Amino acid sequence: MAELKDLTNHDSVVDQIRQYSNLISLTADNLQDLKARVKALDNGDHDKELSAINDAQQKLYQALKSLEID
């Protein structure tokens, strides 16, 4: 998990933002894996859960776009 570091200059700020971007990206990937596992279940209707996962992923991708600094 990304930790807050002492921000001493511009490079350290950029590095911190990149670390959080990586963490967000990893979380979005984990949600994709979760979605695949939920879809593989054969016991019941999971549309509400899949919708929630999709919504969370969409928000994470928006956060990644907001953090783009390159």
XYZ file of C-alpha atoms in Angstrom:
70
model
C 0.000 0.000 0.000
C 1.259 3.477 -0.785
C 2.439 5.354 2.253
C 2.547 9.085 2.670
C 6.125 10.222 2.437
C 7.785 13.452 3.338
C 7.115 15.728 0.433
C 10.293 17.700 -0.049
C 10.156 18.716 -3.699
C 8.261 18.388 -6.950
C 9.747 14.973 -7.735
C 8.577 13.553 -4.417
C 5.060 14.843 -5.075
C 5.042 13.247 -8.539
C 6.365 9.988 -7.097
C 3.637 9.971 -4.454
C 0.925 10.577 -7.062
C 2.298 7.719 -9.175
C 2.239 5.387 -6.175
C -1.405 6.214 -5.525
C -2.197 5.763 -9.212
C -0.632 2.308 -9.070
C -2.672 1.464 -5.980
C -5.897 2.619 -7.642
C -5.064 0.626 -10.757
C -4.387 -2.504 -8.706
C -7.696 -2.066 -6.889
C -9.550 -1.715 -10.198
C -7.856 -4.918 -11.423
C -8.886 -6.722 -8.239
C -12.477 -5.620 -8.799
C -12.287 -7.028 -12.335
C -11.209 -10.365 -10.872
C -14.036 -10.199 -8.334
C -16.527 -9.482 -11.101
C -15.365 -12.545 -13.028
C -15.754 -14.720 -9.946
C -19.238 -13.373 -9.223
C -20.270 -14.041 -12.830
C -19.026 -17.631 -12.455
C -21.373 -18.283 -9.530
C -24.365 -20.389 -10.410
C -26.460 -19.726 -7.352
C -28.738 -16.771 -7.767
C -29.016 -13.355 -9.310
C -26.037 -11.106 -8.655
C -26.973 -8.144 -10.851
C -26.998 -5.720 -7.914
C -23.498 -6.755 -6.855
C -22.157 -6.638 -10.420
C -23.656 -3.190 -10.868
C -21.949 -1.993 -7.678
C -18.614 -3.415 -8.841
C -18.996 -1.732 -12.240
C -19.816 1.579 -10.570
C -16.782 1.328 -8.294
C -14.514 0.456 -11.214
C -15.794 3.394 -13.207
C -15.063 5.753 -10.316
C -11.571 4.317 -9.897
C -10.842 4.835 -13.604
C -12.087 8.430 -13.283
C -9.740 8.915 -10.338
C -6.840 7.541 -12.397
C -7.644 9.967 -15.193
C -7.750 12.831 -12.689
C -4.307 11.881 -11.362
C -2.667 11.793 -14.798
C 0.243 14.201 -14.719
C 2.351 13.130 -17.692
